Amino acid sequence: MSFTLKYLGKEQTFEQKVALLDLVKDIDPDRNFIAARVNKRVRDLQYEVYYDAEIEFLTTEDETAVKIYEATLRFILAKAFHRLYPDLHIKFAYNVSRCVSIHLLDTKYHADTAMLLKVQHEVESIIKEDIPFIRQVVSNEEAAKFYRENGLEDKLGILAYRPEKTVHFYACGKYKNYMYSHLLPSTGYIKKYKIRLWAPGFLLQYPRAELGGKIPEFQDSPTFGRVLTESHNWAKTIGAQTIAEINRQIEERGPIEFLNISEARHNRQLCELGQMIQDDIHSIRLICVAGPSSSGKTTFANRLRIELLSRGIKPIRISLDDYYKDKGDPTTPVDEFGNKDFESIDALDVDAFNRDMLNLINGEEVTLPRFDFHLGKKVEGRTIKLGEDEPIIIEGIHALNNKMTIDIPKSVKFKIYIAPQAQLNIDNQNPVSLTDLRLLRRIVRDKRDRDSSAEDTIMMWPSVRRGEFKWIYDTQEGCDFVYNSLLAYELPVMKKYALPVLQAIDRESPAFPVAERLIRMLKFFVDMEDSWVPSNSLMREFIGGSCYADV
């Protein structure tokens, strides 16, 4: 039976199934195409089409394709290490400067320049060999046997929680691995990457879709790096480094104990932060809080206020939203699509904000503005005057931007960056995306607060991410405190809220590939009821029931 394929501006009829790779092998000699959407579903290039379809071929300018590229790179690195050091186990994690970090799990090995050169040479050799990736479907029992025989104990744990009965290995020569992802057709498709020494391991850089398929310029982020290290150490201490370990903690400790361990960590961070502010309260007048979307800024700001009140400090909260320029202000910038760019710092009346904050710090009485979103303009708000030990808390995406507080002396500012800094893996070769956790938070909250579909949230997410790269990430370095808003139990709790709205997305939707990826991850977690989640928990900001909802 014949079928018709539409791709690259042409329409062609076939009588027999055809591999995507065969459609472009003559017109893409440089191998720029690395994956495809077939009727909007993501497929690897070895996929064979046998039905009517519209096909969109993808490059490293597409985020979904980049995930395939990155998974392939991890596979090749794992193969290279296995060739060179058969008894050495390595672990991948997401790290600073949009890199993947490579950790050596055997203390008799040390990352140094000599090892780096050997690994780089081996990776290049594997790429030049252009070894094909062959997909093999085996039963869970066969996979478990393979893992045991090859000492891959880290991969065994998740098998008990996978709803699927089979595992899709990829073979690359004699080496096999499972990367929970499609892979490129062969090792020769890898063209861009960088490996650098990063004690006590290495960093792997790869092309990023948000940069048009280019590798980002490396930027050291010592503050961010320290927080990731602390997050890794804490997860190791409580036995929650992998999804399987989290599931076992819930099953063996019980959900209440595991939940309270996570909440205690938040409480400890707040206590530490409160002490830092109290120790310097006579100097601190402005407490600035910022972080990317769905970091939990609102709940955190409320809990910080309570922490400070318990120490006799009486903070006043001021919202940056009240300093938006009026709707008709011609100086409000526009984005690349010609729409008003309300995420830009230039959409705020920075001069007015600096003037009001400086006057308050100098002990003057100030009538603050209040932005009326129905009228689209500022109206008169409350009149305040700061007393002794009454710092101002400001919260928003630009709170750490020096331009936002350019007239305020650095000595009176205390800067706090907040984000969930997960160091979570499926197994040693497969880390869980830090960004996916925030996206799931956003999906659940948007559905509850705005009745927005998961599809709408997913389609809006790239714009949110562009704003984060432009306005937030560069401000985290040099802050006074980084608050890790991760709760180790949150994905088992969010599962029941997120799965139904993700599963409601039509397979034909452009949001489906992202939804499919999130669904696969969530299904690995055991269910956990939320009845014991405290009303003041940061988790309540997303699932509902927060005691701060009306504050």
Coordinates of C-alpha atoms in Angstrom, one line a residue:
M1 CA 0.0 0.0 0.0
S2 CA 1.5 3.3 -1.0
F3 CA 1.9 6.3 1.3
T4 CA 3.0 9.9 0.8
L5 CA 5.7 11.8 2.7
K6 CA 6.0 15.6 2.8
Y7 CA 9.4 16.9 3.7
L8 CA 11.8 19.7 2.9
G9 CA 9.3 21.4 0.5
K10 CA 8.6 18.2 -1.5
E11 CA 6.0 15.5 -1.6
Q12 CA 6.9 12.0 -2.5
T13 CA 5.0 8.7 -2.7
F14 CA 6.6 5.4 -1.6
E15 CA 5.5 1.8 -2.0
Q16 CA 7.7 0.4 0.8
K17 CA 8.7 1.7 4.2
V18 CA 11.7 4.1 4.1
A19 CA 14.2 5.1 6.8
L20 CA 14.3 8.8 7.5
L21 CA 18.1 8.7 7.0
D22 CA 17.6 7.5 3.4
L23 CA 15.4 10.6 2.7
V24 CA 18.3 13.0 3.4
K25 CA 21.5 11.1 2.8
D26 CA 22.1 12.6 -0.6
I27 CA 21.0 16.2 0.3
D28 CA 22.7 16.4 3.7
P29 CA 26.3 15.3 3.2
D30 CA 27.5 17.3 6.2
R31 CA 25.0 15.5 8.5
N32 CA 23.4 18.7 9.9
F33 CA 20.1 16.8 10.3
I34 CA 20.3 14.8 13.5
A35 CA 16.6 13.9 14.2
A36 CA 13.1 14.5 12.9
R37 CA 9.5 15.1 13.8
V38 CA 7.2 12.7 12.0
N39 CA 3.7 14.0 12.3
K40 CA 5.1 16.0 15.2
R41 CA 6.5 13.0 17.1
V42 CA 10.3 13.0 17.6
R43 CA 12.0 10.1 15.9
D44 CA 15.7 9.2 15.4
L45 CA 16.9 9.1 11.8
Q46 CA 16.9 5.3 11.7
Y47 CA 13.2 5.3 12.1
E48 CA 11.3 3.7 9.2
V49 CA 8.1 5.5 8.0
Y50 CA 5.4 3.4 6.4
Y51 CA 2.4 5.8 6.5
D52 CA 1.3 9.2 5.3
A53 CA 3.4 11.8 7.2
E54 CA 4.7 15.3 7.3
I55 CA 8.4 15.3 8.3
E56 CA 10.4 18.1 9.8
F57 CA 14.1 17.4 10.0
L58 CA 15.9 18.9 13.0
T59 CA 19.3 20.3 13.7
T60 CA 21.1 21.5 16.8
E61 CA 19.0 24.6 16.7
D62 CA 16.1 22.5 18.0
E63 CA 16.0 21.8 21.8
T64 CA 14.6 18.3 21.5
A65 CA 17.3 17.4 18.9
V66 CA 20.0 18.8 21.2
K67 CA 18.9 16.4 23.9
I68 CA 19.5 13.5 21.5
Y69 CA 22.9 14.9 20.5
E70 CA 23.9 15.3 24.2
A71 CA 22.7 11.7 25.1
T72 CA 24.8 10.4 22.2
L73 CA 27.8 12.3 23.5
R74 CA 27.4 10.8 26.9
F75 CA 27.2 7.4 25.4
I76 CA 30.4 8.0 23.5
L77 CA 32.2 9.3 26.6
A78 CA 31.0 6.2 28.6
K79 CA 32.3 4.0 25.8
A80 CA 35.6 5.8 25.7
F81 CA 36.1 5.5 29.5
H82 CA 35.1 1.8 29.3
R83 CA 37.7 1.2 26.6
L84 CA 40.5 2.9 28.5
Y85 CA 39.6 2.1 32.1
P86 CA 37.3 -1.0 32.1
D87 CA 37.0 -1.1 35.9
L88 CA 36.3 2.6 36.4
H89 CA 32.7 3.7 36.8
I90 CA 31.8 7.3 35.9
K91 CA 28.8 9.5 36.7
F92 CA 27.3 12.3 34.6
A93 CA 25.6 15.3 36.1
Y94 CA 24.5 18.7 34.9
N95 CA 26.8 21.5 36.0
V96 CA 28.1 25.0 35.6
S97 CA 28.1 26.9 32.3
R98 CA 25.5 24.6 30.7
C99 CA 27.9 21.7 30.8
V100 CA 27.7 18.0 31.8
S101 CA 30.2 17.1 34.5
I102 CA 32.0 13.7 34.6
H103 CA 32.8 12.3 38.0
L104 CA 35.2 9.4 38.6
L105 CA 33.7 7.0 41.1
D106 CA 36.9 5.1 42.0
T107 CA 39.4 6.9 44.2
K108 CA 42.4 5.1 42.7
Y109 CA 41.8 7.1 39.6
H110 CA 42.5 10.9 39.4
A111 CA 41.4 13.4 36.8
D112 CA 44.5 15.0 35.3
T113 CA 45.8 16.3 32.0
A114 CA 47.2 12.9 31.0
M115 CA 43.8 11.3 31.5
L116 CA 42.1 14.2 29.7
L117 CA 44.4 13.8 26.6
K118 CA 43.8 10.0 26.6
V119 CA 40.0 10.4 26.8
Q120 CA 39.9 13.1 24.1
H121 CA 42.0 10.9 21.8
E122 CA 39.7 7.9 22.4
V123 CA 36.5 10.0 21.8
E124 CA 38.0 11.3 18.5
S125 CA 38.8 7.8 17.5
I126 CA 35.3 6.6 18.2
I127 CA 33.9 9.5 16.2
K128 CA 36.2 8.9 13.3
E129 CA 35.3 5.2 13.2
D130 CA 31.7 6.3 12.5
I131 CA 30.3 3.3 14.4
P132 CA 26.5 2.9 13.9
F133 CA 24.2 2.7 16.9
I134 CA 22.1 -0.4 16.7
R135 CA 18.9 -0.5 18.7
Q136 CA 18.2 -3.7 20.5
V137 CA 15.0 -4.5 22.5
V138 CA 15.5 -6.9 25.4
S139 CA 13.3 -8.0 28.3
N140 CA 13.8 -6.4 31.7
E141 CA 15.1 -9.8 32.9
E142 CA 17.7 -9.9 30.1
A143 CA 18.7 -6.3 31.0
A144 CA 19.1 -7.1 34.6
K145 CA 21.3 -10.1 33.8
F146 CA 23.5 -7.8 31.5
Y147 CA 23.7 -5.2 34.3
R148 CA 24.8 -7.7 36.9
E149 CA 27.3 -9.4 34.6
N150 CA 28.9 -6.0 33.8
G151 CA 28.9 -4.6 37.3
L152 CA 26.3 -1.9 36.5
E153 CA 24.5 -2.0 39.8
D154 CA 23.4 1.6 39.5
K155 CA 21.2 0.6 36.5
L156 CA 19.5 -2.3 38.3
G157 CA 17.5 -0.2 40.8
I158 CA 15.2 1.6 38.4
L159 CA 14.1 -1.6 36.7
A160 CA 11.8 -2.4 39.5
Y161 CA 10.0 0.9 39.0
R162 CA 9.8 1.0 35.2
P163 CA 6.3 0.3 33.9
E164 CA 7.7 -1.0 30.6
K165 CA 8.6 -4.7 30.3
T166 CA 11.4 -4.1 27.8
V167 CA 14.6 -2.1 27.6
H168 CA 15.9 -0.4 24.4
F169 CA 19.6 -0.9 24.5
Y170 CA 21.8 0.7 21.9
A171 CA 24.9 -1.3 20.8
C172 CA 27.9 0.6 19.5
G173 CA 30.4 -2.0 18.3
K174 CA 30.7 -4.4 21.3
Y175 CA 29.7 -1.7 23.8
K176 CA 26.1 -1.5 25.0
N177 CA 24.3 1.1 27.1
Y178 CA 20.8 2.5 27.7
M179 CA 20.5 6.3 27.7
Y180 CA 16.7 6.8 28.0
S181 CA 16.8 8.7 24.7
H182 CA 16.9 8.4 21.0
L183 CA 20.5 8.4 19.7
L184 CA 22.1 9.7 16.5
P185 CA 22.6 7.2 13.6
S186 CA 26.3 6.8 14.2
T187 CA 29.2 8.2 16.2
G188 CA 30.3 10.2 13.2
Y189 CA 27.4 12.6 13.5
I190 CA 29.1 14.2 16.5
K191 CA 31.0 17.3 15.3
K192 CA 31.0 19.8 18.1
Y193 CA 32.0 19.2 21.7
K194 CA 34.6 20.2 24.2
I195 CA 36.1 18.3 27.2
R196 CA 37.9 20.2 29.9
L197 CA 39.6 19.3 33.1
W198 CA 37.4 20.4 36.1
A199 CA 38.8 18.9 39.3
P200 CA 38.0 16.5 40.6
G201 CA 36.6 15.4 37.2
F202 CA 35.9 16.8 33.8
L203 CA 33.3 19.0 32.0
L204 CA 31.7 18.2 28.7
Q205 CA 30.4 21.1 26.6
Y206 CA 28.0 20.6 23.7
P207 CA 25.9 22.7 21.3
R208 CA 22.9 24.5 22.7
A209 CA 19.7 25.3 20.8
E210 CA 19.2 28.7 22.5
L211 CA 22.6 29.7 20.9
G212 CA 21.7 28.5 17.4
G213 CA 23.6 25.2 17.8
K214 CA 26.8 26.8 19.1
I215 CA 28.7 25.8 22.2
P216 CA 28.5 28.5 24.9
E217 CA 31.5 30.3 25.9
F218 CA 32.7 28.7 29.1
Q219 CA 32.0 30.8 32.2
D220 CA 33.1 29.7 35.6
S221 CA 30.3 29.9 38.2
P222 CA 31.9 29.1 41.6
T223 CA 28.8 30.1 43.6
F224 CA 26.6 27.9 41.5
G225 CA 29.2 25.1 41.5
R226 CA 29.4 25.1 45.3
V227 CA 25.6 24.8 45.6
L228 CA 25.6 21.9 43.2
T229 CA 28.3 20.2 45.2
E230 CA 26.4 20.7 48.4
S231 CA 23.3 19.3 46.8
H232 CA 25.1 16.3 45.6
N233 CA 26.7 15.7 49.1
W234 CA 23.3 16.0 50.8
A235 CA 21.6 13.6 48.4
K236 CA 24.5 11.1 49.0
T237 CA 24.2 11.5 52.8
I238 CA 20.5 10.8 52.9
G239 CA 20.5 8.2 50.1
A240 CA 18.6 10.1 47.5
Q241 CA 20.9 10.4 44.5
T242 CA 18.8 8.4 42.1
I243 CA 15.1 8.0 41.4
A244 CA 15.3 4.4 42.7
E245 CA 16.9 5.6 45.9
I246 CA 14.2 8.2 46.4
N247 CA 11.5 5.5 45.9
R248 CA 13.2 3.2 48.4
Q249 CA 13.4 6.0 50.9
I250 CA 9.7 6.5 50.6
E251 CA 9.0 2.8 50.8
E252 CA 11.4 2.0 53.7
R253 CA 11.5 5.1 55.8
G254 CA 7.9 6.0 55.1
P255 CA 6.7 9.1 53.3
I256 CA 6.3 11.2 56.5
E257 CA 9.9 10.7 57.6
F258 CA 11.3 11.3 54.1
L259 CA 9.2 14.4 53.7
N260 CA 10.3 15.9 57.0
I261 CA 14.0 15.3 56.2
S262 CA 13.6 17.4 53.1
E263 CA 11.6 20.1 54.9
A264 CA 14.2 20.2 57.7
R265 CA 16.8 21.0 55.1
H266 CA 14.8 24.0 54.0
N267 CA 14.4 25.1 57.7
R268 CA 18.1 24.8 58.2
Q269 CA 18.9 27.0 55.2
L270 CA 16.4 29.6 56.5
C271 CA 18.0 29.5 59.9
E272 CA 21.4 29.9 58.5
L273 CA 20.3 32.8 56.3
G274 CA 18.4 34.5 59.1
Q275 CA 21.6 34.4 61.3
M276 CA 23.6 35.9 58.5
I277 CA 21.2 38.8 58.1
Q278 CA 20.8 39.3 61.9
D279 CA 24.6 39.4 62.3
D280 CA 24.8 42.4 59.9
I281 CA 21.3 43.9 60.4
H282 CA 22.6 47.4 61.2
S283 CA 24.1 47.6 57.7
I284 CA 21.5 45.6 55.6
R285 CA 18.7 47.8 54.4
L286 CA 17.7 46.0 51.2
I287 CA 17.3 42.3 50.8
C288 CA 17.1 41.3 47.1
V289 CA 15.6 37.9 46.1
A290 CA 15.7 36.6 42.5
G291 CA 15.6 33.3 40.7
P292 CA 14.3 31.7 37.6
S293 CA 10.6 30.8 37.0
S294 CA 9.0 28.4 39.5
S295 CA 11.9 28.5 42.0
G296 CA 9.5 29.2 44.8
K297 CA 10.3 32.9 45.3
T298 CA 7.0 33.9 46.8
T299 CA 6.9 31.2 49.5
F300 CA 10.5 31.8 50.2
A301 CA 10.1 35.5 50.7
N302 CA 7.2 34.9 53.1
R303 CA 9.1 32.3 55.1
L304 CA 12.2 34.5 55.2
R305 CA 10.0 37.3 56.6
I306 CA 8.7 35.0 59.3
E307 CA 12.3 33.8 60.1
L308 CA 13.4 37.4 60.5
L309 CA 10.4 38.4 62.6
S310 CA 11.3 35.5 65.0
R311 CA 14.7 37.3 65.4
G312 CA 13.1 40.7 66.2
I313 CA 13.7 42.0 62.6
K314 CA 10.7 43.5 60.9
P315 CA 11.1 43.4 57.2
I316 CA 8.8 45.2 54.7
R317 CA 8.1 43.6 51.4
I318 CA 7.9 45.7 48.2
S319 CA 7.0 44.2 44.8
L320 CA 9.0 45.1 41.7
D321 CA 5.7 44.6 39.8
D322 CA 4.5 47.9 41.2
Y323 CA 7.2 49.7 39.2
Y324 CA 6.1 48.6 35.7
K325 CA 5.9 51.5 33.3
D326 CA 2.4 52.6 32.3
K327 CA 0.8 50.6 29.5
G328 CA 1.1 53.4 27.0
D329 CA 4.7 54.4 27.8
P330 CA 6.6 54.5 24.5
T331 CA 9.9 53.6 26.3
T332 CA 8.7 50.1 27.1
P333 CA 10.9 47.8 24.9
V334 CA 9.5 45.3 22.4
D335 CA 10.8 41.8 21.7
E336 CA 11.9 40.3 18.4
F337 CA 8.2 39.7 17.5
G338 CA 7.2 43.3 18.0
N339 CA 5.3 42.6 21.2
K340 CA 5.9 44.5 24.5
D341 CA 8.7 42.9 26.4
F342 CA 7.5 42.9 30.0
E343 CA 10.4 40.6 31.1
S344 CA 12.9 43.3 30.2
I345 CA 14.3 45.4 33.0
D346 CA 13.6 48.4 30.8
A347 CA 9.8 47.7 31.2
L348 CA 10.3 48.9 34.8
D349 CA 10.6 52.4 36.0
V350 CA 14.1 51.9 37.4
D351 CA 14.7 55.6 38.2
A352 CA 11.5 55.8 40.3
F353 CA 12.4 52.5 42.1
N354 CA 15.9 53.7 43.0
R355 CA 14.6 57.1 44.1
D356 CA 12.0 55.5 46.4
M357 CA 14.4 52.9 47.9
L358 CA 17.1 55.5 48.5
N359 CA 14.6 57.8 50.2
L360 CA 13.4 55.0 52.5
I361 CA 16.9 54.0 53.4
N362 CA 17.7 57.6 54.3
G363 CA 14.8 57.6 56.7
E364 CA 12.2 59.5 54.7
E365 CA 8.5 58.8 54.4
V366 CA 7.6 57.5 50.9
T367 CA 4.3 56.9 49.1
L368 CA 4.9 53.8 47.0
P369 CA 3.2 53.2 43.7
R370 CA 0.8 50.3 43.1
F371 CA 0.5 49.0 39.6
D372 CA -3.2 48.4 38.7
F373 CA -3.1 45.7 36.0
H374 CA -6.7 46.4 35.1
L375 CA -6.0 50.0 34.4
G376 CA -2.5 49.3 33.0
K377 CA -0.9 52.0 35.0
K378 CA 0.6 52.9 38.4
V379 CA -1.8 54.4 41.1
E380 CA -1.0 55.7 44.6
G381 CA -0.2 52.9 47.1
R382 CA 0.7 52.8 50.7
T383 CA 2.8 55.3 52.6
I384 CA 5.7 53.9 54.7
K385 CA 8.7 54.9 56.6
L386 CA 11.4 52.5 57.7
G387 CA 12.0 52.0 61.4
E388 CA 15.1 50.5 63.1
D389 CA 15.8 47.0 62.0
E390 CA 13.2 47.2 59.3
P391 CA 14.9 46.1 56.0
I392 CA 13.1 46.0 52.7
I393 CA 12.6 42.7 50.9
I394 CA 12.3 43.0 47.1
E395 CA 11.6 39.9 45.0
G396 CA 11.5 39.6 41.2
I397 CA 13.5 38.4 38.2
H398 CA 15.5 41.7 38.2
A399 CA 16.1 42.0 41.9
L400 CA 19.8 41.0 41.7
N401 CA 20.5 43.1 38.6
N402 CA 22.8 45.9 39.6
K403 CA 21.0 48.3 37.3
M404 CA 17.8 47.8 39.3
T405 CA 19.5 49.1 42.4
I406 CA 22.2 51.2 40.8
D407 CA 21.8 54.2 43.2
I408 CA 21.8 52.0 46.4
P409 CA 25.2 51.5 48.0
K410 CA 26.5 47.9 47.8
S411 CA 27.2 47.9 51.5
V412 CA 23.5 48.0 52.4
K413 CA 22.3 45.3 49.9
F414 CA 22.0 41.6 50.7
K415 CA 21.5 39.4 47.6
I416 CA 19.8 36.0 47.6
Y417 CA 19.5 33.7 44.6
I418 CA 16.9 31.0 44.8
A419 CA 16.5 27.9 42.5
P420 CA 16.0 24.2 42.9
Q421 CA 19.5 22.8 42.4
A422 CA 18.8 19.1 41.8
Q423 CA 21.6 16.6 41.5
L424 CA 19.4 13.6 40.6
N425 CA 20.0 10.7 38.3
I426 CA 18.2 7.8 36.8
D427 CA 21.5 6.0 36.9
N428 CA 25.1 7.1 36.6
Q429 CA 25.0 7.8 32.9
N430 CA 21.6 9.5 32.9
P431 CA 21.1 12.7 34.9
V432 CA 17.7 14.3 35.3
S433 CA 17.4 17.9 33.9
L434 CA 17.3 20.7 36.5
T435 CA 15.0 22.6 34.1
D436 CA 12.5 19.9 33.8
L437 CA 11.8 20.0 37.5
R438 CA 10.9 23.7 37.3
L439 CA 8.8 23.1 34.2
L440 CA 6.8 20.5 36.0
R441 CA 6.3 22.9 38.9
R442 CA 5.1 25.6 36.4
I443 CA 2.7 23.2 34.7
V444 CA 1.1 22.1 38.0
R445 CA 0.8 25.7 39.3
D446 CA -0.5 27.2 36.0
K447 CA -3.2 24.5 35.8
R448 CA -4.3 25.2 39.4
D449 CA -4.1 29.0 39.4
R450 CA -4.9 29.9 35.8
D451 CA -6.6 26.8 34.5
S452 CA -3.9 26.8 31.8
S453 CA -3.3 23.6 29.9
A454 CA 0.0 21.8 30.1
E455 CA 0.3 22.4 26.4
D456 CA 0.1 26.2 26.8
T457 CA 2.7 26.1 29.5
I458 CA 5.1 23.9 27.5
M459 CA 4.7 26.1 24.4
M460 CA 5.4 29.3 26.5
W461 CA 8.5 27.7 28.2
P462 CA 11.1 28.5 25.5
S463 CA 10.2 32.2 25.9
V464 CA 10.5 32.0 29.6
R465 CA 13.9 30.3 29.2
R466 CA 15.1 33.0 26.9
G467 CA 14.3 35.6 29.5
E468 CA 16.1 33.6 32.2
F469 CA 19.3 33.4 30.1
K470 CA 19.1 37.1 29.3
W471 CA 18.2 38.5 32.7
I472 CA 18.7 36.0 35.6
Y473 CA 21.6 33.5 35.3
D474 CA 24.3 36.1 35.0
T475 CA 23.2 37.7 38.3
Q476 CA 23.6 34.6 40.5
E477 CA 27.4 34.9 40.8
G478 CA 28.4 37.3 43.6
C479 CA 25.2 37.0 45.6
D480 CA 25.4 36.6 49.3
F481 CA 23.4 33.5 49.7
V482 CA 22.1 30.8 47.4
Y483 CA 18.9 29.1 48.6
N484 CA 18.4 25.6 47.1
S485 CA 14.6 25.2 46.9
L486 CA 14.7 21.6 45.9
L487 CA 12.6 19.2 47.9
A488 CA 13.7 15.6 47.4
Y489 CA 10.1 14.3 47.7
E490 CA 8.5 16.8 45.3
L491 CA 8.3 14.7 42.1
P492 CA 6.5 11.8 43.8
V493 CA 4.0 14.3 45.1
M494 CA 3.6 16.3 41.9
K495 CA 3.2 13.1 39.9
K496 CA -0.5 12.8 40.4
Y497 CA -1.1 16.5 39.5
A498 CA 1.2 16.5 36.5
L499 CA 0.5 13.2 34.8
P500 CA -3.2 13.8 33.9
V501 CA -2.6 17.2 32.3
L502 CA 0.5 15.9 30.4
Q503 CA -1.4 12.8 29.2
A504 CA -4.2 15.1 27.9
I505 CA -1.9 16.6 25.3
D506 CA -2.7 15.4 21.8
R507 CA 0.0 13.4 20.0
E508 CA -0.3 15.8 17.1
S509 CA 0.5 18.8 19.4
P510 CA 4.0 20.4 19.0
A511 CA 4.1 20.2 22.8
F512 CA 3.8 16.4 22.8
P513 CA 7.6 15.5 22.6
V514 CA 8.3 17.5 25.8
A515 CA 5.2 16.0 27.5
E516 CA 6.3 12.5 26.5
R517 CA 9.7 13.0 28.0
L518 CA 8.2 14.3 31.3
I519 CA 5.7 11.5 31.4
R520 CA 8.5 8.9 31.0
M521 CA 10.4 10.4 33.9
L522 CA 7.4 10.8 36.2
K523 CA 6.3 7.2 35.7
F524 CA 9.5 6.0 37.4
F525 CA 8.5 7.6 40.7
V526 CA 6.3 5.9 43.3
D527 CA 3.1 7.8 44.3
M528 CA 3.3 9.9 47.4
E529 CA 0.3 11.5 49.0
D530 CA 0.5 15.2 49.8
S531 CA -1.7 15.3 53.0
W532 CA 1.4 15.6 55.2
V533 CA 3.0 18.4 53.2
P534 CA 3.1 21.4 55.7
S535 CA 0.9 24.4 54.8
N536 CA 4.0 26.7 54.8
S537 CA 6.0 24.3 52.6
L538 CA 7.4 25.7 49.4
M539 CA 5.7 22.7 47.7
R540 CA 2.3 24.2 48.5
E541 CA 3.0 27.2 46.2
F542 CA 2.6 24.7 43.3
I543 CA 0.1 22.1 44.5
G544 CA -2.1 24.4 46.5
G545 CA -3.1 24.8 50.1
S546 CA -0.4 27.3 51.1
C547 CA -1.0 29.3 54.2
Y548 CA 0.6 32.3 52.3
A549 CA -2.0 32.2 49.5
D550 CA -3.8 35.3 50.6
V551 CA -0.7 37.1 52.1

